[in-house]
CSV table of C-alpha atoms in Angstrom, one decimal:
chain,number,residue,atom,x,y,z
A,481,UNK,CA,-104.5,-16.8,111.5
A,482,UNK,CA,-107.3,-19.1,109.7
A,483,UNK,CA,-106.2,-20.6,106.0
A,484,UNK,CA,-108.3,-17.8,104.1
A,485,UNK,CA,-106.2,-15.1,105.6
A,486,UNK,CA,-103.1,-17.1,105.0
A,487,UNK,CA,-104.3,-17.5,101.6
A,488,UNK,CA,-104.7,-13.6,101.0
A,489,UNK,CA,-101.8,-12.7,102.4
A,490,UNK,CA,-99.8,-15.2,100.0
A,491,UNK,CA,-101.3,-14.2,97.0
A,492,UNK,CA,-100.8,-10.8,98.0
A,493,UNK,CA,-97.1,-11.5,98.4
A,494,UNK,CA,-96.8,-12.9,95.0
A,495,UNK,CA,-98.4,-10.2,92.8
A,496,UNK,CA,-101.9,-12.0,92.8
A,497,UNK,CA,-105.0,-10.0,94.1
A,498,UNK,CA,-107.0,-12.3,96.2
A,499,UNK,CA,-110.3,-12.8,94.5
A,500,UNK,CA,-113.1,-14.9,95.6
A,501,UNK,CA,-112.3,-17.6,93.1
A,502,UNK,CA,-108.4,-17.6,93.6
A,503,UNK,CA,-109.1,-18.1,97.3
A,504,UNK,CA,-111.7,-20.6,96.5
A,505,UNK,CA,-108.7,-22.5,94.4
A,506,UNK,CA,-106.6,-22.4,97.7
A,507,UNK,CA,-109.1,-23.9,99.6
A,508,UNK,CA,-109.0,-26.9,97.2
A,509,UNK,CA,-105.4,-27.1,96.6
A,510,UNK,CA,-103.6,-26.7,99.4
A,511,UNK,CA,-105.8,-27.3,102.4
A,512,UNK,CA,-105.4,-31.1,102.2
A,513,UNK,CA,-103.0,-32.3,104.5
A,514,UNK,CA,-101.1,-33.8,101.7
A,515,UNK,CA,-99.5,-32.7,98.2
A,516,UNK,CA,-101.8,-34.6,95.3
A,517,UNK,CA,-101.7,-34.3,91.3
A,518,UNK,CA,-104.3,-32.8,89.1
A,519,UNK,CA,-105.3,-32.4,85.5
A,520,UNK,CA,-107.5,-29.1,84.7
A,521,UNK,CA,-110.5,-31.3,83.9
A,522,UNK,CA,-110.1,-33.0,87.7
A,523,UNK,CA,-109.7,-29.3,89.1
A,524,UNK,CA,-112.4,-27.9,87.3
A,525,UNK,CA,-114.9,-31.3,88.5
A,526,UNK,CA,-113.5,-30.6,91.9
A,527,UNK,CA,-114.0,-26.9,92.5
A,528,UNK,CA,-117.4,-27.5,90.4
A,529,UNK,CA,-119.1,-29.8,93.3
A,530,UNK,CA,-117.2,-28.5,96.5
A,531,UNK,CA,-117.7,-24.9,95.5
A,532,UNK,CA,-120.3,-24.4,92.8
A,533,UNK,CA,-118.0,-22.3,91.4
A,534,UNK,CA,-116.7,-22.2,87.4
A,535,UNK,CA,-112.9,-21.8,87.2
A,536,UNK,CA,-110.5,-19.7,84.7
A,537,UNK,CA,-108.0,-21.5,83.5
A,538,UNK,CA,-105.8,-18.4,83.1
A,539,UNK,CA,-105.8,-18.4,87.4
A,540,UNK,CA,-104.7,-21.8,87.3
A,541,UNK,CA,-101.6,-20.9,85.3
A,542,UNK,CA,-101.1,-17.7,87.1
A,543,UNK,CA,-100.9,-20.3,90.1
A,544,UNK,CA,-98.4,-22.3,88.1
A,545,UNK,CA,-96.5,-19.2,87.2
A,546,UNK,CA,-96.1,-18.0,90.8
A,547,UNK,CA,-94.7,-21.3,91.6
A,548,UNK,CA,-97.4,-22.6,93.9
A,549,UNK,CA,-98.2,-25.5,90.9
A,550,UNK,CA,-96.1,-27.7,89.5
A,551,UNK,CA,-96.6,-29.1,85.7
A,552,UNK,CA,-95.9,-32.3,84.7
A,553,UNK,CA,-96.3,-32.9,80.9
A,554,UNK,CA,-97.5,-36.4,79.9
A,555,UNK,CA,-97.8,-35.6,76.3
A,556,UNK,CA,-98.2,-33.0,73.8
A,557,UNK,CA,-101.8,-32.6,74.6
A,558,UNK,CA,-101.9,-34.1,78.6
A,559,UNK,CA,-100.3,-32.2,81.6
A,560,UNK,CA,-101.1,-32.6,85.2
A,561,UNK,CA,-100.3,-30.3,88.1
A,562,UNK,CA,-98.9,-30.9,91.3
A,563,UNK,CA,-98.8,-29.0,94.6
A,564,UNK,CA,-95.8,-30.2,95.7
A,565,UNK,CA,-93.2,-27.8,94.1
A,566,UNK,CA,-90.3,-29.3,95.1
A,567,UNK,CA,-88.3,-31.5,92.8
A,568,UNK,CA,-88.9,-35.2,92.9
A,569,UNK,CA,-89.6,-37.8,90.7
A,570,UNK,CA,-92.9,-39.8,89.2
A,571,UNK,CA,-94.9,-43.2,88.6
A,572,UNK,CA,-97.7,-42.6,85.4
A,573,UNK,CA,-100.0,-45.3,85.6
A,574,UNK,CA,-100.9,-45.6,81.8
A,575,UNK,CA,-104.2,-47.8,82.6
A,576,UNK,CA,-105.4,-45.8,85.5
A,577,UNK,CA,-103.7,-42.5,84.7
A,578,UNK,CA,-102.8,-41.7,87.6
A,579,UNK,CA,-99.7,-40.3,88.5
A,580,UNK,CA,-97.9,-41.2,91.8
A,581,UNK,CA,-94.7,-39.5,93.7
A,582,UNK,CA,-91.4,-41.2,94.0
A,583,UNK,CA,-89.3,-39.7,96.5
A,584,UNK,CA,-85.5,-38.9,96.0
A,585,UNK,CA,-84.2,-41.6,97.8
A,586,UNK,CA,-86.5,-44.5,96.3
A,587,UNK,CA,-84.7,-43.5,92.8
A,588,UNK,CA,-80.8,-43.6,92.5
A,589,UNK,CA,-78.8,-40.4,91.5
A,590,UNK,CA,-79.3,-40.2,87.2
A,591,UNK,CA,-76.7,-39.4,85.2
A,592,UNK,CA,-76.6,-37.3,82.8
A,593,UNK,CA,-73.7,-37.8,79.9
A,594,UNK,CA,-74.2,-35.0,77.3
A,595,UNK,CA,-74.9,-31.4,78.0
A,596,UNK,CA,-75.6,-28.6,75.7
A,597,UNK,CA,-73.6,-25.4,74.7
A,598,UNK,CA,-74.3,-22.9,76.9
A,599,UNK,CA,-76.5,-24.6,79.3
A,600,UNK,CA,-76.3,-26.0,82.8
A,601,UNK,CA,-78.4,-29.1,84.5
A,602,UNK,CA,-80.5,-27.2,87.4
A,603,UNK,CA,-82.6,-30.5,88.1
A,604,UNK,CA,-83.3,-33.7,87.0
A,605,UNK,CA,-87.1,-35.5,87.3
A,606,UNK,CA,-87.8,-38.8,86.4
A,607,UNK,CA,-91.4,-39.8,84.9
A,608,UNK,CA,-91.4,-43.4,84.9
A,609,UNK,CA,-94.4,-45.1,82.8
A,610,UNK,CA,-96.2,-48.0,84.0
A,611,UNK,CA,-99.0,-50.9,83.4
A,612,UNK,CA,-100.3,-53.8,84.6
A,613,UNK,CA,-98.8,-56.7,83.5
């Protein structure tokens, strides 16, 4: 089965009809043969010269929403997006703005000494900041 098919058939499976530029997204996203961080401007630039295609930020969040995308907020008005879904930690380069993984086992276990009423921890992240010296 080629990647477009696999791509359909996903989308299907998640509730998402799989238009021309959803599948075009796909193509971008998660046929490299590894995981790799994003803002909306990048992905926009990106799908603009591969594809020639314009992209709606709504399908990007429907990605999100599905759980195919991962956001990670910098600040109030800077996220990026990350294929790998999976929970694991981060570098944020502040000069280069670029945002690296950390695996689990490169970061001892946090803890975690207050709670709040009526909620439970499901994950911890860790988005460490850094800069050249």
């Amino acid at each position: 089965m080629n990647n477009i098919n696999i791509y359909k058939e996903k989308l299907r499976e998640s509730g998402l009809r799989p238009t021309r530029q959803r599948l075009k997204i796909c193509e971008v996203l998660f046929s490299p043969e590894k995981t790799f961080h994003f803002t909306i401007n990048d992905l926009t630039k990106i799908i603009e010269e591969k594809l020639s295609e314009k992209i709606s930020l709504a399908t990007v969040y429907a990605f999100k929403k599905k759980g195919y995308l991962k956001e990670i907020s910098i600040n109030s008005d800077k996220s990026y997006f990350d294929t790998n879904t999976k929970t694991h930690h981060h570098f944020f380069d502040n000069s280069t703005k670029e945002l690296t993984d950390i695996s689990d086992d490169q970061v001892e276990k946090v803890k975690i000494n207050t709670s709040l009423p009526g909620k439970k921890i499901t994950s911890v992240e860790v988005l460490v900041r850094v800069e050249n010296n």
